[in-house]
mmCIF file with all atom_site columns, C-alpha atoms in Angstrom:
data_model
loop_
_atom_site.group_PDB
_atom_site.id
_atom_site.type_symbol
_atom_site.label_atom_id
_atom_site.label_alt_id
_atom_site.label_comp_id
_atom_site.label_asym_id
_atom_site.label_entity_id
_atom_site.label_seq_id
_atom_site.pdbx_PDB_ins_code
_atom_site.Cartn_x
_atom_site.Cartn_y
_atom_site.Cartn_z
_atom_site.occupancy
_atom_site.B_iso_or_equiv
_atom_site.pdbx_formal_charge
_atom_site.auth_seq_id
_atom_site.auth_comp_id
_atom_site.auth_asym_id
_atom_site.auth_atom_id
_atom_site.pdbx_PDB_model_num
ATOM 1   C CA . UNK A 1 1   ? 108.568 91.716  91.564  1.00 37.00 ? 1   UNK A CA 1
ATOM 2   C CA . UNK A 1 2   ? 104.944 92.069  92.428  1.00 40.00 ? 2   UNK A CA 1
ATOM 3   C CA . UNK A 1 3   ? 102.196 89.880  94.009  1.00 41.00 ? 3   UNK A CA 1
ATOM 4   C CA . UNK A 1 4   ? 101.196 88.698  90.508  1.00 40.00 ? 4   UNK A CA 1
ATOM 5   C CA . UNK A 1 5   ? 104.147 86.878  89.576  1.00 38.00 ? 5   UNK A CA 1
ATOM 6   C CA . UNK A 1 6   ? 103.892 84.600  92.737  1.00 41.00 ? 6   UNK A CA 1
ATOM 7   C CA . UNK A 1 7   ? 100.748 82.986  92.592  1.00 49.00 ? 7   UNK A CA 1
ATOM 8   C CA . UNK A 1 8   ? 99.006  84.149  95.765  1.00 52.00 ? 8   UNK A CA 1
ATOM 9   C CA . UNK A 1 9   ? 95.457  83.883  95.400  1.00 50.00 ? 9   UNK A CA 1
ATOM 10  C CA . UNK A 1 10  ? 93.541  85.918  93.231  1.00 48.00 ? 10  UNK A CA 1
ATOM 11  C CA . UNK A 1 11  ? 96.478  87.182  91.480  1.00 51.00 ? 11  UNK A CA 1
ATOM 12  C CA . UNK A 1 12  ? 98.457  84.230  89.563  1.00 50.00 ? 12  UNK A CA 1
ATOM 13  C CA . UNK A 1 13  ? 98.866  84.264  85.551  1.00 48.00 ? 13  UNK A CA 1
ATOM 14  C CA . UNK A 1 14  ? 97.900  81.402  82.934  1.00 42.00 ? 14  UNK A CA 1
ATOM 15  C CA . UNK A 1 15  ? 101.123 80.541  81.767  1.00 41.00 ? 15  UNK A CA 1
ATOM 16  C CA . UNK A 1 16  ? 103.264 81.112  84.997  1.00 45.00 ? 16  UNK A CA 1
ATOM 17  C CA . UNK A 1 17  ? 103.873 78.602  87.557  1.00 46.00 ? 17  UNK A CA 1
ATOM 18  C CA . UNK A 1 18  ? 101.532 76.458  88.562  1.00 49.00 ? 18  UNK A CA 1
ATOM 19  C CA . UNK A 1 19  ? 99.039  77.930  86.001  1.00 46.00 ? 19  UNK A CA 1
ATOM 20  C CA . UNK A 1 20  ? 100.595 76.410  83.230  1.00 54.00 ? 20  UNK A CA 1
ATOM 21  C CA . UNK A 1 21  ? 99.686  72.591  84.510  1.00 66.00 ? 21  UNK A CA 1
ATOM 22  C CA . UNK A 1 22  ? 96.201  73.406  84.990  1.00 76.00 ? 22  UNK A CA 1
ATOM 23  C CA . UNK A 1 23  ? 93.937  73.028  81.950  1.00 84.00 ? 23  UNK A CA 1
ATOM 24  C CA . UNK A 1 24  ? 91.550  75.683  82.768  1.00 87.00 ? 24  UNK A CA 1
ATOM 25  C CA . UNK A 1 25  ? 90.003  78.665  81.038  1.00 86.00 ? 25  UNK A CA 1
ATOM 26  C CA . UNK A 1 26  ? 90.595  82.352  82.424  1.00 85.00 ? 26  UNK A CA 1
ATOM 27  C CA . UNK A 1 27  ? 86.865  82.149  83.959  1.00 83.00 ? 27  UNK A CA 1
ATOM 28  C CA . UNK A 1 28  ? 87.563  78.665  85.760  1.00 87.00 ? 28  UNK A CA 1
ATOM 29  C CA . UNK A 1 29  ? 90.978  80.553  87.147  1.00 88.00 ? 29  UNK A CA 1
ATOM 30  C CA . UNK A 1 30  ? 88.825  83.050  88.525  1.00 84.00 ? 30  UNK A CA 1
ATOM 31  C CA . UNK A 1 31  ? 86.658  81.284  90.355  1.00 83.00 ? 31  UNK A CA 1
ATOM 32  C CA . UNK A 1 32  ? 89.195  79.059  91.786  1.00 88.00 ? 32  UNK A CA 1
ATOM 33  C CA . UNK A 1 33  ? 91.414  82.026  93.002  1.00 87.00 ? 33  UNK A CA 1
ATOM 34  C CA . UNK A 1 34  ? 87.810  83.825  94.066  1.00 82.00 ? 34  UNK A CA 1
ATOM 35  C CA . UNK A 1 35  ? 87.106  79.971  96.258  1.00 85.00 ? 35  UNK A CA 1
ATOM 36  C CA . UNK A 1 36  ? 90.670  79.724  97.672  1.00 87.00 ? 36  UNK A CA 1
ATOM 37  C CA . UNK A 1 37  ? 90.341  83.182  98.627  1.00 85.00 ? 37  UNK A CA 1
ATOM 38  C CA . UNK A 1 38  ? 87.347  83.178  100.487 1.00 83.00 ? 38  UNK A CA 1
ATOM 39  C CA . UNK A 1 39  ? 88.974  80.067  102.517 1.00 84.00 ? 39  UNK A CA 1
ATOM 40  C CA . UNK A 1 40  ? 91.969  82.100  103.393 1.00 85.00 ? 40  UNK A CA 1
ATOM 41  C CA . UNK A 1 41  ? 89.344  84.888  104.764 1.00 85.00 ? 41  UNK A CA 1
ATOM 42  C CA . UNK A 1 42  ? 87.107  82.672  106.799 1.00 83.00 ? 42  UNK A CA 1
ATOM 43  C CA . UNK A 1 43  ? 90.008  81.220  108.744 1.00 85.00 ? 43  UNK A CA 1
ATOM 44  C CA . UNK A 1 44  ? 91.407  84.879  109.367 1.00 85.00 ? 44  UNK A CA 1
ATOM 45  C CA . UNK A 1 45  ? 88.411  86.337  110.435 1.00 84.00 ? 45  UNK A CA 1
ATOM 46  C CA . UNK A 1 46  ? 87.101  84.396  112.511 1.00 86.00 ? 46  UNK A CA 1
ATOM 47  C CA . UNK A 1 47  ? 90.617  84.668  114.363 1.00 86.00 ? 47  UNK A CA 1
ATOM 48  C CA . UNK A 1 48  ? 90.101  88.215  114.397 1.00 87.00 ? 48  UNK A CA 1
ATOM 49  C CA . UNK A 1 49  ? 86.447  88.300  115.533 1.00 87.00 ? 49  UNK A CA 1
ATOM 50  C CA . UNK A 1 50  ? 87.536  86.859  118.365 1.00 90.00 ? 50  UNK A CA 1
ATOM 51  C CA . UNK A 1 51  ? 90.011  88.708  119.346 1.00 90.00 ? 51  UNK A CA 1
ATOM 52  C CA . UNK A 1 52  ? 87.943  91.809  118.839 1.00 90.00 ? 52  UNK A CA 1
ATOM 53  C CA . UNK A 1 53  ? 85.142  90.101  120.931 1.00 91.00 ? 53  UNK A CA 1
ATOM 54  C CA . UNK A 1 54  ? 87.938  89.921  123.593 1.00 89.00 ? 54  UNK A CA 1
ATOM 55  C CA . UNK A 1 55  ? 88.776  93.379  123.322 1.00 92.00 ? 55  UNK A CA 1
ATOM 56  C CA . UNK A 1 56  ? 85.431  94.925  123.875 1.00 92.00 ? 56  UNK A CA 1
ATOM 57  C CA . UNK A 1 57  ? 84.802  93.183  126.853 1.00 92.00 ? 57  UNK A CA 1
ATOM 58  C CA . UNK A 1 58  ? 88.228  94.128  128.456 1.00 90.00 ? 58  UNK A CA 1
ATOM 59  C CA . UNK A 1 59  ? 86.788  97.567  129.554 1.00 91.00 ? 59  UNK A CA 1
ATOM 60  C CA . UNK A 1 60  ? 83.874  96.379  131.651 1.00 92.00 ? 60  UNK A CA 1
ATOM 61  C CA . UNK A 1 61  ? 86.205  94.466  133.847 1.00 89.00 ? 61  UNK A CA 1
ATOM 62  C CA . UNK A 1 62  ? 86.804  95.812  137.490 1.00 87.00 ? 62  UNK A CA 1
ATOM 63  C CA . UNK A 1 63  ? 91.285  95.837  136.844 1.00 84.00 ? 63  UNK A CA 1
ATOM 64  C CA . UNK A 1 64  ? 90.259  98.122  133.644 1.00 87.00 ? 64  UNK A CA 1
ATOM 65  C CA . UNK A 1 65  ? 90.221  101.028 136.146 1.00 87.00 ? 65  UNK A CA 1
ATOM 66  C CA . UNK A 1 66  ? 93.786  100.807 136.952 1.00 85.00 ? 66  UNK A CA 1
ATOM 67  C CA . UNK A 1 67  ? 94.826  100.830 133.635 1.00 88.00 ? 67  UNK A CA 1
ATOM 68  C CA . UNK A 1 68  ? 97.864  104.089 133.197 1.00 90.00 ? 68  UNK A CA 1
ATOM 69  C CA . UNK A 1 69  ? 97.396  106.260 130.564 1.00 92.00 ? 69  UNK A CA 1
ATOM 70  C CA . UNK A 1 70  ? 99.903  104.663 128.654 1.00 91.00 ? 70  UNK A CA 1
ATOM 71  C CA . UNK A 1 71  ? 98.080  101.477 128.860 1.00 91.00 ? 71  UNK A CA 1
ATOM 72  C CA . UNK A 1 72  ? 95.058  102.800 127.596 1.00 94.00 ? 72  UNK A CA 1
ATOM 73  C CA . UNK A 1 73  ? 96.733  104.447 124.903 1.00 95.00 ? 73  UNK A CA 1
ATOM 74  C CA . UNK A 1 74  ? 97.132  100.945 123.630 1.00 95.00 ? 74  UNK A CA 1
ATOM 75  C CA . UNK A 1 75  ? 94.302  99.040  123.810 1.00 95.00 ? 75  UNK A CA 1
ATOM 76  C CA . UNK A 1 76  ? 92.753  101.899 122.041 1.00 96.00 ? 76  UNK A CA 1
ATOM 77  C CA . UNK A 1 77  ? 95.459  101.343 119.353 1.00 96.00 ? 77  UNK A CA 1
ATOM 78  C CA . UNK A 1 78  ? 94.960  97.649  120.168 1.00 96.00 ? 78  UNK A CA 1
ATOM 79  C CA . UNK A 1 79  ? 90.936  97.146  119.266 1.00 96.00 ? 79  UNK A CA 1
ATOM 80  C CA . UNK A 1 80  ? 91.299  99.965  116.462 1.00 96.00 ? 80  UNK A CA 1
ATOM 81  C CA . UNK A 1 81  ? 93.165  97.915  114.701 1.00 96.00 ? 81  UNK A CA 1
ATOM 82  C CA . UNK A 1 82  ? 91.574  94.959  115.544 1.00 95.00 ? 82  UNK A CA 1
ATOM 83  C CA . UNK A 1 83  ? 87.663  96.758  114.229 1.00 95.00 ? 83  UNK A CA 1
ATOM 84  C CA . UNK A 1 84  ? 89.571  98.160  111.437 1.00 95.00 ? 84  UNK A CA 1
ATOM 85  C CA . UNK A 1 85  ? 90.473  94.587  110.714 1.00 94.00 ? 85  UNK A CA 1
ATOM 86  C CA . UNK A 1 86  ? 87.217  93.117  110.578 1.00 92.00 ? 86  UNK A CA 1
ATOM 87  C CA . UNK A 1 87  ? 85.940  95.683  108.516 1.00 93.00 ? 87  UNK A CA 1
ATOM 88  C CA . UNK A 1 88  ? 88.473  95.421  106.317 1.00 93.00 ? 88  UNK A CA 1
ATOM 89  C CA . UNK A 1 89  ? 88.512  91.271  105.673 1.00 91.00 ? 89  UNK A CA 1
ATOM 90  C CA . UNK A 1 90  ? 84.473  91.633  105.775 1.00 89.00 ? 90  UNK A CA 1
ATOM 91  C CA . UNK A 1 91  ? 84.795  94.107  102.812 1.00 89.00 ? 91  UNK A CA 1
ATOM 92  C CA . UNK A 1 92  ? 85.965  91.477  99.966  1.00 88.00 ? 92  UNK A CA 1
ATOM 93  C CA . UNK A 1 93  ? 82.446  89.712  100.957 1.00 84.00 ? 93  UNK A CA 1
ATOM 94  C CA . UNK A 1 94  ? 80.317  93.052  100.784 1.00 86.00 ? 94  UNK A CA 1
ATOM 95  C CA . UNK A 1 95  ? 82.004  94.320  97.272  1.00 85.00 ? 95  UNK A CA 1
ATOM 96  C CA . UNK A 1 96  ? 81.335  90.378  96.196  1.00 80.00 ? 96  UNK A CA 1
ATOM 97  C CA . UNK A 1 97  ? 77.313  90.801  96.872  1.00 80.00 ? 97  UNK A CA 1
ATOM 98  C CA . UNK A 1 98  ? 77.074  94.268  95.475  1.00 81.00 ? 98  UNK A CA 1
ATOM 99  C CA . UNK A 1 99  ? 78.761  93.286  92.191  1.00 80.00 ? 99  UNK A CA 1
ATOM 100 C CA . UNK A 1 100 ? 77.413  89.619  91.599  1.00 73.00 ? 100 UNK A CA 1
ATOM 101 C CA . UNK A 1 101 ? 76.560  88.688  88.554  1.00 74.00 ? 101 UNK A CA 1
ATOM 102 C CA . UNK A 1 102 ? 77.730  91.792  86.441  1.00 75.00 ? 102 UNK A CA 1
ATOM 103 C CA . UNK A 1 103 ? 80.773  89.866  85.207  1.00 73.00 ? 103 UNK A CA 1
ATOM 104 C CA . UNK A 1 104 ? 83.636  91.994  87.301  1.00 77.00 ? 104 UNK A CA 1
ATOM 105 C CA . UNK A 1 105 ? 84.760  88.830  89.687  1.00 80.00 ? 105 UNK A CA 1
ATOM 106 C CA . UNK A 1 106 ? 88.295  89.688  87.816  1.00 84.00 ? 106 UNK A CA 1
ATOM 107 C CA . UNK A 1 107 ? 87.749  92.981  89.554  1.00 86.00 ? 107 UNK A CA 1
ATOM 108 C CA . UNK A 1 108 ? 86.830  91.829  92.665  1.00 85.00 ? 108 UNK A CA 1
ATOM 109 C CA . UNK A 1 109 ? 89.259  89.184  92.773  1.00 88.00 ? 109 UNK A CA 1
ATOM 110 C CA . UNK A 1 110 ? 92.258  91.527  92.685  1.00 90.00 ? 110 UNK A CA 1
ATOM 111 C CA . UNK A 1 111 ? 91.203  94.355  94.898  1.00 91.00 ? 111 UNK A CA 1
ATOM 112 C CA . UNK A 1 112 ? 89.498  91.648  97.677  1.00 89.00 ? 112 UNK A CA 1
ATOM 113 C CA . UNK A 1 113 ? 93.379  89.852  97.245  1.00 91.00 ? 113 UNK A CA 1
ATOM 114 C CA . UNK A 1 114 ? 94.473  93.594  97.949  1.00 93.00 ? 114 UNK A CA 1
ATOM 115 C CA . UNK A 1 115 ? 92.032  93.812  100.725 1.00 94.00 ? 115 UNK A CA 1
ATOM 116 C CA . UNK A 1 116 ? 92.905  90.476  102.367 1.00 92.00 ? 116 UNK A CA 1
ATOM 117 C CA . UNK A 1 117 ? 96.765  91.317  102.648 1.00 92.00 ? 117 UNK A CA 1
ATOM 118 C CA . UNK A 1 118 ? 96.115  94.773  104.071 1.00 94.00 ? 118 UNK A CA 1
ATOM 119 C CA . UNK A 1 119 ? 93.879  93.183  106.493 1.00 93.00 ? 119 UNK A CA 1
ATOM 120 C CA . UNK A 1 120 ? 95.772  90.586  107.962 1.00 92.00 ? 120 UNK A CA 1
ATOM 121 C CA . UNK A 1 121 ? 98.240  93.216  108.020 1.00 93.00 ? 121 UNK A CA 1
ATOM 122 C CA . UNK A 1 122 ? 96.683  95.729  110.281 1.00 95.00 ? 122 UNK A CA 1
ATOM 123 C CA . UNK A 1 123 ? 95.399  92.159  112.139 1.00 94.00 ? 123 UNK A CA 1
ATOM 124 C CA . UNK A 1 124 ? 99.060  91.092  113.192 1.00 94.00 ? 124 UNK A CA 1
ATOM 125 C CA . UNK A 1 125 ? 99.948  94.712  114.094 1.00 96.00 ? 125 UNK A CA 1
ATOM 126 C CA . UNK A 1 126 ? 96.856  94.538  116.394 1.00 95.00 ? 126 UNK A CA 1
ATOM 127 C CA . UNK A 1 127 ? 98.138  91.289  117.846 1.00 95.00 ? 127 UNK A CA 1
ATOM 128 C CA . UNK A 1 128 ? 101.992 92.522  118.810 1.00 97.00 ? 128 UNK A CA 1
ATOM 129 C CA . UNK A 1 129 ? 100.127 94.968  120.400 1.00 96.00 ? 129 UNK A CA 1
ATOM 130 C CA . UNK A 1 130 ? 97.683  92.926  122.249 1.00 95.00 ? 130 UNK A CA 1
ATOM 131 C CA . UNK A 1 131 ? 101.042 91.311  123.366 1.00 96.00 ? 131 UNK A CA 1
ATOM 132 C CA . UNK A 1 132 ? 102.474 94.288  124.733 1.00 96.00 ? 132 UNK A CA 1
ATOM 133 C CA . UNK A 1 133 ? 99.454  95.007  126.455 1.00 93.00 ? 133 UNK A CA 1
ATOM 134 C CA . UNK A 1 134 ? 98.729  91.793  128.337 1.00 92.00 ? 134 UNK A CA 1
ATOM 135 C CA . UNK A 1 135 ? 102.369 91.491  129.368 1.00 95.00 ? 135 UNK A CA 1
ATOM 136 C CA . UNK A 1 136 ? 102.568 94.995  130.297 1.00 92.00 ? 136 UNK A CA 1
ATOM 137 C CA . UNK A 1 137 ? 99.406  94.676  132.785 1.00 89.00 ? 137 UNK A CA 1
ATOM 138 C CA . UNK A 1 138 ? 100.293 91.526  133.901 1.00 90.00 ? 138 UNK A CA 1
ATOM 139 C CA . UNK A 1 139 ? 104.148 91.948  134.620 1.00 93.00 ? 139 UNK A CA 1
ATOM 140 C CA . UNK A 1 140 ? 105.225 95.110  134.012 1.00 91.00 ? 140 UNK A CA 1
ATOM 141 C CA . UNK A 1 141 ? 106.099 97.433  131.370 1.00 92.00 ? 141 UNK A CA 1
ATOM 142 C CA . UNK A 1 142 ? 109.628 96.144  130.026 1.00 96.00 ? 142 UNK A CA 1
ATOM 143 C CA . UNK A 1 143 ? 108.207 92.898  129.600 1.00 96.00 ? 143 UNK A CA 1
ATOM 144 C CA . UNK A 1 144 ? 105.105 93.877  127.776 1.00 95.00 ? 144 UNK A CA 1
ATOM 145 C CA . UNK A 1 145 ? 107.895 95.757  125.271 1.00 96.00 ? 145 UNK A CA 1
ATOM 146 C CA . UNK A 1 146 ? 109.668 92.464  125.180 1.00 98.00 ? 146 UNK A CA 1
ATOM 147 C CA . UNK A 1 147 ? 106.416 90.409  124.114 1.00 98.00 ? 147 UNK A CA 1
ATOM 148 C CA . UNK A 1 148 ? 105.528 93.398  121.857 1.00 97.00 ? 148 UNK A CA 1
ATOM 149 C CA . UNK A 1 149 ? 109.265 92.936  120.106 1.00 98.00 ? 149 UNK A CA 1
ATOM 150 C CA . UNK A 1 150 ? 108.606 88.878  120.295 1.00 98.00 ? 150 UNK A CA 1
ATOM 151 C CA . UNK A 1 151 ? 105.664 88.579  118.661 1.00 97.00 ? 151 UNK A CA 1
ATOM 152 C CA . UNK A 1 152 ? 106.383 91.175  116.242 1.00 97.00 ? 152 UNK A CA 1
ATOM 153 C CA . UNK A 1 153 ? 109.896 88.891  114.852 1.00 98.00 ? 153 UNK A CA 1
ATOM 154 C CA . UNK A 1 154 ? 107.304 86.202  115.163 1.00 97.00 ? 154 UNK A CA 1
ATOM 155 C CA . UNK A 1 155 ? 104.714 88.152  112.604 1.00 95.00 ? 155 UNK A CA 1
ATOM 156 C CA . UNK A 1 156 ? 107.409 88.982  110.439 1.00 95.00 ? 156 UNK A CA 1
ATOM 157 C CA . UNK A 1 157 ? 108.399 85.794  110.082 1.00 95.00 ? 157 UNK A CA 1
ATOM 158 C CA . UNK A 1 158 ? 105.551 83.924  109.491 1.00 92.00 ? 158 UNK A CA 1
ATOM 159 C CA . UNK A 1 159 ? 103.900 86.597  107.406 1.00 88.00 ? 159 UNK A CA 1
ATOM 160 C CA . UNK A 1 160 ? 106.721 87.460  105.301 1.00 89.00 ? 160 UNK A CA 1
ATOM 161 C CA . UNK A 1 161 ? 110.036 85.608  105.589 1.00 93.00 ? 161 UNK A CA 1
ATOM 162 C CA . UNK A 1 162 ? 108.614 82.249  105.166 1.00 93.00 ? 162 UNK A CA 1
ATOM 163 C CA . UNK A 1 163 ? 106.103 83.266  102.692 1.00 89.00 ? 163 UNK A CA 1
ATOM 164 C CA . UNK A 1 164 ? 109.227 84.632  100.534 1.00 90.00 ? 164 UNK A CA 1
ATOM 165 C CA . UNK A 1 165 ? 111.128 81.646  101.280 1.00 91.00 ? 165 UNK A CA 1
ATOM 166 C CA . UNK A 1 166 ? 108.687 79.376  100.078 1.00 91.00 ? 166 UNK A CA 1
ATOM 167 C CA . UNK A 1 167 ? 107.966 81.456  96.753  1.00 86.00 ? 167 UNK A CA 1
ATOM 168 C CA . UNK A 1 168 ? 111.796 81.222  96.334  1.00 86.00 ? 168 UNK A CA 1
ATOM 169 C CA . UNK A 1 169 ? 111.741 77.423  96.591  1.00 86.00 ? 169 UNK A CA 1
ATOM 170 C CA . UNK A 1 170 ? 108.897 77.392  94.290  1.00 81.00 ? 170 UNK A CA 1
ATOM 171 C CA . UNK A 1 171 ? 110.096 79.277  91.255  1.00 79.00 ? 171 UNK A CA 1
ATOM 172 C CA . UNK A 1 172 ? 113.249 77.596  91.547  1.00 79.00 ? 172 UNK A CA 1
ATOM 173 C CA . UNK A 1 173 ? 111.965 73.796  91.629  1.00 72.00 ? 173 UNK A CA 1
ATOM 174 C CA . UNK A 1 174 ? 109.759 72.166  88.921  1.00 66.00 ? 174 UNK A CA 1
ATOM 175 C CA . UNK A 1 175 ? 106.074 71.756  89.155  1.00 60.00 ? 175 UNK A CA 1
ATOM 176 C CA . UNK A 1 176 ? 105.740 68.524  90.685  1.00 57.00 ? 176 UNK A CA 1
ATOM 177 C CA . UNK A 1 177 ? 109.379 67.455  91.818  1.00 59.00 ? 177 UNK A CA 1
ATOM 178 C CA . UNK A 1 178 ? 110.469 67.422  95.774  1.00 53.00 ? 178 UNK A CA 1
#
């Protein structure tokens, strides 16, 4: 089953779900999936702007010097992934502006969807590893692998068994009942 079939913004089908209640024309679908969209991205990036802020301040502290190798192996890894991020869940916003108004928001829409997930993707990877980190300098390195493991059953399920459990519920109730 792919993305399509499940509604997620950007990506749903007249006819399917939801869709099929709405009395709107393939254009007005667009631009609501384009709207609900662009909420979904400024409440993740701000999140991640501020963790990146965080991260590029870490290195000017005076306890960045005794920092292992190991450690700064990962906070390298760590605000990588949190730049690439940014970058990344700016970029639906960027390819918006340089396309506007030459009718390809269906375009847009799918790859910024595409975009989004791979973004908050590389975001939450970036978080169980600012996890590991903080633990890791602040008590030691077993639990910093134990926060690391924590937060990444946490990601998982928020991100994708819940997600999947609520699609489930969906296509198997009505539109409108319970």
């Amino acid at each position: 089953m792919n993305s399509v079939e499940h509604g997620q913004p950007g990506e749903d089908k007249p006819g399917e779900g939801m869709a099929e209640e709405r009395d709107e024309t393939e254009a007005q679908r667009i631009d609501r999936n384009w709207i609900e969209l662009l909420q979904e991205l400024r409440i993740v990036q701000t999140g991640g702007q501020v963790l990146t802020g965080f991260l590029l301040v870490v290195p000017f502290q005076d306890r960045f010097a005794d920092i292992g190798a190991g450690g700064r192996a990962l906070y390298l890894a760590v605000l990588t992934l949190a730049l690439a991020s940014t970058v990344v869940l700016l970029a639906p916003v960027m390819i918006h502006r340089a396309v506007f108004r030459s009718h390809r928001k269906d375009r847009v829409l799918k790859l910024s969807a595409t975009l989004a997930r791979v973004g908050l993707a590389m975001l939450s990877i970036a978080l169980v590893g600012l996890a590991a980190l903080v633990f890791s300098l602040v008590v030691g390195p077993l639990p910093g692998l134990v926060a690391g493991a924590v937060m990444a059953v946490l990601v998982t399920a928020m991100l994708f068994v819940l997600p999947a459990r609520v699609r489930h519920r969906s296509a198997t109730t009505p539109y409108g009942a319970g």
